[in-house]
């Protein structure tokens, strides 16, 4: 297998970690006539990628001037105008029907921003990498002059991801239906993830900062900065003569049919005097209605959230209602945008592990696993046997407790206020007890390390885990099914609600239990096995209803399969050496060889990917999180439109989002 | 509390108290009665921001059982709540809503800053979209450490708040004083978060920066 794969199996990687993740230089000879891109022809540049058969086919189709090998991994599409054709070909002819990930990297020295796409096949296998480059432009505040064609017509799942790239890097996308800022707000100054953009508390490009403990004296960030707070204003800014409009453009496409909402008013004017003005007056002396127009009622726009008990956190849904029926829906995100990626690029590699806990804060251990295996692939190290087993046990218990939580709160959204959730939180607390006794923390475990884990299980903890996995949790899952699965009310409220067929789900890049409830057996543990999942006997539960009920049933079935994995792992744990939990020496300052990798794991919410770029230093050059909650939300509109507003809440609950991961 | 305990004994020998009332009457101050009632029936707002909200829900659930303290009635509307638990990272995009919710709460109102982020920005302090502690905008009564604080820590903060309420007196609590109601101006999302209380200062400094930039260009 060629080294084009973003994650070579550890057995293939050479022992010397320096050259590990970079593409094998010798193997690049297989591509003799590689026309190097003009901007990247330096003699001592990074090694170019070897092309996999799919990419060679792509190159033959579009010509060697359009498709050239990129540094390290993937291909460059040199002609922006052909991008959409290339991607359509990739989707239809090569079968990469799902855009797993789209992000960008700012190569400030070279003067361009690289947009990176990772399409993958819903049938399984490795994703491929395609890249395009746009010049950064002169003006640091304006978006790029050159626009990238939007991929939304090819992959519906690109919509939010392209908006994120626009928000963070200022890359314009031509043909995007709704290109506005997504995580920050309209009017925000600058493009935060560009390398030359500095936050108010800027101390240095990379940690550890010298300023943090100068001469044994610590100063507050507030004392250091000119505004004495975490703010920065452009010179000449006048807050007294200025109209803020953070929602600019939000209501533009929703204005049709809503009286009082003027599309040109930028959403500022939901003027009360306009509401009701367009109500047709029925002639009371007439028995018949002349035409359908008369029967049409006013549509209204309702903002749900960001403070709303059923939006699972600080999510804001803007719904357009005809009576009680949702006719349009838009999401406003970013209320929990905590700048993971900017902070992550300042942090050292090790610093980022506890931050990943806080992405999807219900299942921190699963996020850690995704991050450490991606970095391990880049470093070419392999964790010890025992550490692998401990990781799997922890990750699968995390899946169980996350699904308990998801089901409990789905029932909450259905109106069974709190009682089912209380049942499941009790069970979840028992699993958290184990996490706490092993790692020291209930939620933010900070347990995994590069090449191992931080602590071993003691005999007592193994007994605790066995008691949970063999006795308590199986019993409780039976009880859960008995209480809920055949419940008439649940069936009436959920069957057929939130339907999204398989092909649309794939096109929307939906992953996780929601995709498997639509009949697509896509689970990364099976289609692209990582860690030691290939050793266990387990099934991938698939249901075909593609509705809320089947999403619930997939989760219940998955809990049982996770239990099977935990049981097997606990039985095999005896064969490993106690205490052998860290490969190599413990280190604080890891150096990751220059290169890039896209690693992914199956978290309870779906595919969690990490796109990491290293320049060989102590810090990631680019740290991107492909979050399943965020991308799954793309499809919420299509699932919801046509349903009642009460169902919108349930459909959102069935997606099982966590805002920490949505907004990052 | 000491005089309350001794009260029945004191009445027993007091000829001024009628016989039938001697074991049935307690004398206390209005403050004590008022605070005793308030502190055991706080209604927190059902309001979660981030990871800490998960621990807040765990606190309300069966094992830690917030109901033991009389605090379990979480209200989704700020109009019905006395206590705001700021449970998680306060972002610049969210702070206008938090301030608005705080202003909508009727007095007396209390705020618990739960966890490192709400207290001072926590691990995300250096982030460009993070407010360095909710107390930059709204007054906080109790801070809890932890990332996230354990449910026991949240219970502890409730008990600390009860102690604070006990010490308040009707004579000088701010919500019975004359004068303007204490409304926090809602911050505005401009090029960055604008605290309207500092608008003049921001304008002057930004003008200085602009003139300095022009000079250096010239």
mmCIF file of C-alpha atoms in Angstrom, chain A residues 168 182-185 187-189 192 197 199 201 207 212 222 226-227 229-240 242 244 306-307 309 314 333-340 342-343 355 358 361-362 405 409 418 422 425-426 428-430 433 436 442-444, chain B residues 45-51 54-55 57-58 60-64 76 78 89 91-94 97 101 117 123-132 136-137 147-148 150-151 188-196 198-203 205-207 209-210 213:
data_model
loop_
_atom_site.group_PDB
_atom_site.id
_atom_site.type_symbol
_atom_site.label_atom_id
_atom_site.label_comp_id
_atom_site.label_asym_id
_atom_site.label_seq_id
_atom_site.Cartn_x
_atom_site.Cartn_y
_atom_site.Cartn_z
ATOM 1 C CA UNK A 168 -11.483 31.692 10.246
ATOM 2 C CA UNK A 182 -20.422 31.126 11.548
ATOM 3 C CA UNK A 183 -18.428 30.909 14.772
ATOM 4 C CA UNK A 184 -17.738 34.583 15.327
ATOM 5 C CA UNK A 185 -20.237 37.267 14.357
ATOM 6 C CA UNK A 187 -18.514 42.573 11.904
ATOM 7 C CA UNK A 188 -15.741 40.717 13.720
ATOM 8 C CA UNK A 189 -12.388 42.277 12.988
ATOM 9 C CA UNK A 192 -8.654 34.671 13.597
ATOM 10 C CA UNK A 197 -3.755 37.606 13.342
ATOM 11 C CA UNK A 199 -5.563 37.764 19.849
ATOM 12 C CA UNK A 201 -3.805 38.371 25.110
ATOM 13 C CA UNK A 207 4.271 27.807 24.132
ATOM 14 C CA UNK A 212 4.488 33.270 32.002
ATOM 15 C CA UNK A 222 -5.050 41.970 32.123
ATOM 16 C CA UNK A 226 -3.390 47.994 26.679
ATOM 17 C CA UNK A 227 -7.140 47.643 27.154
ATOM 18 C CA UNK A 229 -9.128 43.202 29.105
ATOM 19 C CA UNK A 230 -9.366 40.532 26.436
ATOM 20 C CA UNK A 231 -10.356 42.985 23.713
ATOM 21 C CA UNK A 232 -8.730 44.683 20.784
ATOM 22 C CA UNK A 233 -10.203 47.403 18.619
ATOM 23 C CA UNK A 234 -9.125 48.708 15.240
ATOM 24 C CA UNK A 235 -7.521 52.171 15.416
ATOM 25 C CA UNK A 236 -10.081 54.917 15.196
ATOM 26 C CA UNK A 237 -12.972 52.760 16.308
ATOM 27 C CA UNK A 238 -15.769 54.807 17.811
ATOM 28 C CA UNK A 239 -18.197 52.793 19.911
ATOM 29 C CA UNK A 240 -20.507 55.775 20.349
ATOM 30 C CA UNK A 242 -21.544 52.743 15.393
ATOM 31 C CA UNK A 244 -23.703 46.744 15.630
ATOM 32 C CA UNK A 306 -29.213 30.404 22.799
ATOM 33 C CA UNK A 307 -30.761 30.159 26.249
ATOM 34 C CA UNK A 309 -33.912 24.377 27.915
ATOM 35 C CA UNK A 314 -26.091 27.443 23.748
ATOM 36 C CA UNK A 333 -23.558 28.811 16.155
ATOM 37 C CA UNK A 334 -20.528 30.063 17.993
ATOM 38 C CA UNK A 335 -21.988 30.844 21.400
ATOM 39 C CA UNK A 336 -19.486 28.414 22.855
ATOM 40 C CA UNK A 337 -16.677 29.113 20.420
ATOM 41 C CA UNK A 338 -13.693 28.711 22.715
ATOM 42 C CA UNK A 339 -10.951 28.992 20.123
ATOM 43 C CA UNK A 340 -9.666 25.442 20.448
ATOM 44 C CA UNK A 342 -6.077 28.967 17.809
ATOM 45 C CA UNK A 343 -5.089 27.895 21.318
ATOM 46 C CA UNK A 355 -8.133 20.501 25.673
ATOM 47 C CA UNK A 358 -13.333 19.734 26.566
ATOM 48 C CA UNK A 361 -17.312 17.153 27.179
ATOM 49 C CA UNK A 362 -19.586 14.173 27.606
ATOM 50 C CA UNK A 405 -26.984 10.549 28.363
ATOM 51 C CA UNK A 409 -32.147 13.700 27.110
ATOM 52 C CA UNK A 418 -36.281 14.351 33.648
ATOM 53 C CA UNK A 422 -32.524 10.498 36.113
ATOM 54 C CA UNK A 425 -27.612 9.585 34.934
ATOM 55 C CA UNK A 426 -27.493 7.165 37.857
ATOM 56 C CA UNK A 428 -23.650 7.052 34.023
ATOM 57 C CA UNK A 429 -22.409 8.127 37.440
ATOM 58 C CA UNK A 430 -21.303 4.549 38.114
ATOM 59 C CA UNK A 433 -16.820 6.555 39.278
ATOM 60 C CA UNK A 436 -12.545 9.005 38.520
ATOM 61 C CA UNK A 442 -15.042 12.444 36.376
ATOM 62 C CA UNK A 443 -15.283 14.263 33.074
ATOM 63 C CA UNK A 444 -11.967 15.726 32.056
ATOM 64 C CA UNK B 45 -32.199 29.382 36.440
ATOM 65 C CA UNK B 46 -32.114 26.436 34.050
ATOM 66 C CA UNK B 47 -29.167 27.767 32.190
ATOM 67 C CA UNK B 48 -26.134 25.830 31.072
ATOM 68 C CA UNK B 49 -23.223 27.085 29.078
ATOM 69 C CA UNK B 50 -20.634 24.350 28.730
ATOM 70 C CA UNK B 51 -18.996 21.401 30.439
ATOM 71 C CA UNK B 54 -23.109 18.615 32.803
ATOM 72 C CA UNK B 55 -21.903 18.566 36.375
ATOM 73 C CA UNK B 57 -27.206 18.414 35.879
ATOM 74 C CA UNK B 58 -25.412 15.620 37.727
ATOM 75 C CA UNK B 60 -29.521 17.942 40.316
ATOM 76 C CA UNK B 61 -29.839 14.208 39.568
ATOM 77 C CA UNK B 62 -30.543 11.443 42.028
ATOM 78 C CA UNK B 63 -27.155 10.791 43.509
ATOM 79 C CA UNK B 64 -26.258 14.280 44.596
ATOM 80 C CA UNK B 76 -36.265 28.166 32.428
ATOM 81 C CA UNK B 78 -35.234 34.376 34.264
ATOM 82 C CA UNK B 89 -17.084 29.314 29.505
ATOM 83 C CA UNK B 91 -17.828 33.758 25.361
ATOM 84 C CA UNK B 92 -18.014 37.186 23.837
ATOM 85 C CA UNK B 93 -20.830 36.047 21.613
ATOM 86 C CA UNK B 94 -22.826 34.839 24.614
ATOM 87 C CA UNK B 97 -27.433 37.291 26.364
ATOM 88 C CA UNK B 101 -30.868 37.421 31.375
ATOM 89 C CA UNK B 117 -13.903 29.582 33.014
ATOM 90 C CA UNK B 123 -7.989 27.155 30.304
ATOM 91 C CA UNK B 124 -9.514 29.164 27.483
ATOM 92 C CA UNK B 125 -8.618 32.579 28.891
ATOM 93 C CA UNK B 126 -6.242 33.425 26.056
ATOM 94 C CA UNK B 127 -8.896 32.693 23.430
ATOM 95 C CA UNK B 128 -10.052 35.620 21.349
ATOM 96 C CA UNK B 129 -13.731 34.885 21.907
ATOM 97 C CA UNK B 130 -13.563 34.283 25.657
ATOM 98 C CA UNK B 131 -14.505 36.728 28.400
ATOM 99 C CA UNK B 132 -12.036 36.610 31.290
ATOM 100 C CA UNK B 136 -16.269 41.630 34.220
ATOM 101 C CA UNK B 137 -19.942 42.277 33.584
ATOM 102 C CA UNK B 147 -12.596 22.365 35.801
ATOM 103 C CA UNK B 148 -15.338 21.313 36.111
ATOM 104 C CA UNK B 150 -17.447 18.266 41.255
ATOM 105 C CA UNK B 151 -21.127 18.143 42.231
ATOM 106 C CA UNK B 188 -22.392 45.110 22.074
ATOM 107 C CA UNK B 189 -20.728 42.903 19.466
ATOM 108 C CA UNK B 190 -18.758 45.228 17.232
ATOM 109 C CA UNK B 191 -15.297 44.524 15.826
ATOM 110 C CA UNK B 192 -14.747 43.059 19.270
ATOM 111 C CA UNK B 193 -16.877 42.987 22.385
ATOM 112 C CA UNK B 194 -17.730 46.551 23.431
ATOM 113 C CA UNK B 195 -18.458 47.187 27.078
ATOM 114 C CA UNK B 196 -20.685 50.244 26.841
ATOM 115 C CA UNK B 198 -16.155 51.943 28.865
ATOM 116 C CA UNK B 199 -17.264 53.437 25.559
ATOM 117 C CA UNK B 200 -15.672 56.831 26.121
ATOM 118 C CA UNK B 201 -12.368 55.312 27.140
ATOM 119 C CA UNK B 202 -12.390 52.988 24.143
ATOM 120 C CA UNK B 203 -13.091 55.875 21.810
ATOM 121 C CA UNK B 205 -7.699 55.141 23.119
ATOM 122 C CA UNK B 206 -8.678 54.043 19.635
ATOM 123 C CA UNK B 207 -8.369 57.633 18.403
ATOM 124 C CA UNK B 209 -3.924 54.605 18.274
ATOM 125 C CA UNK B 210 -5.171 55.926 14.943
ATOM 126 C CA UNK B 213 -0.507 55.021 13.221
#
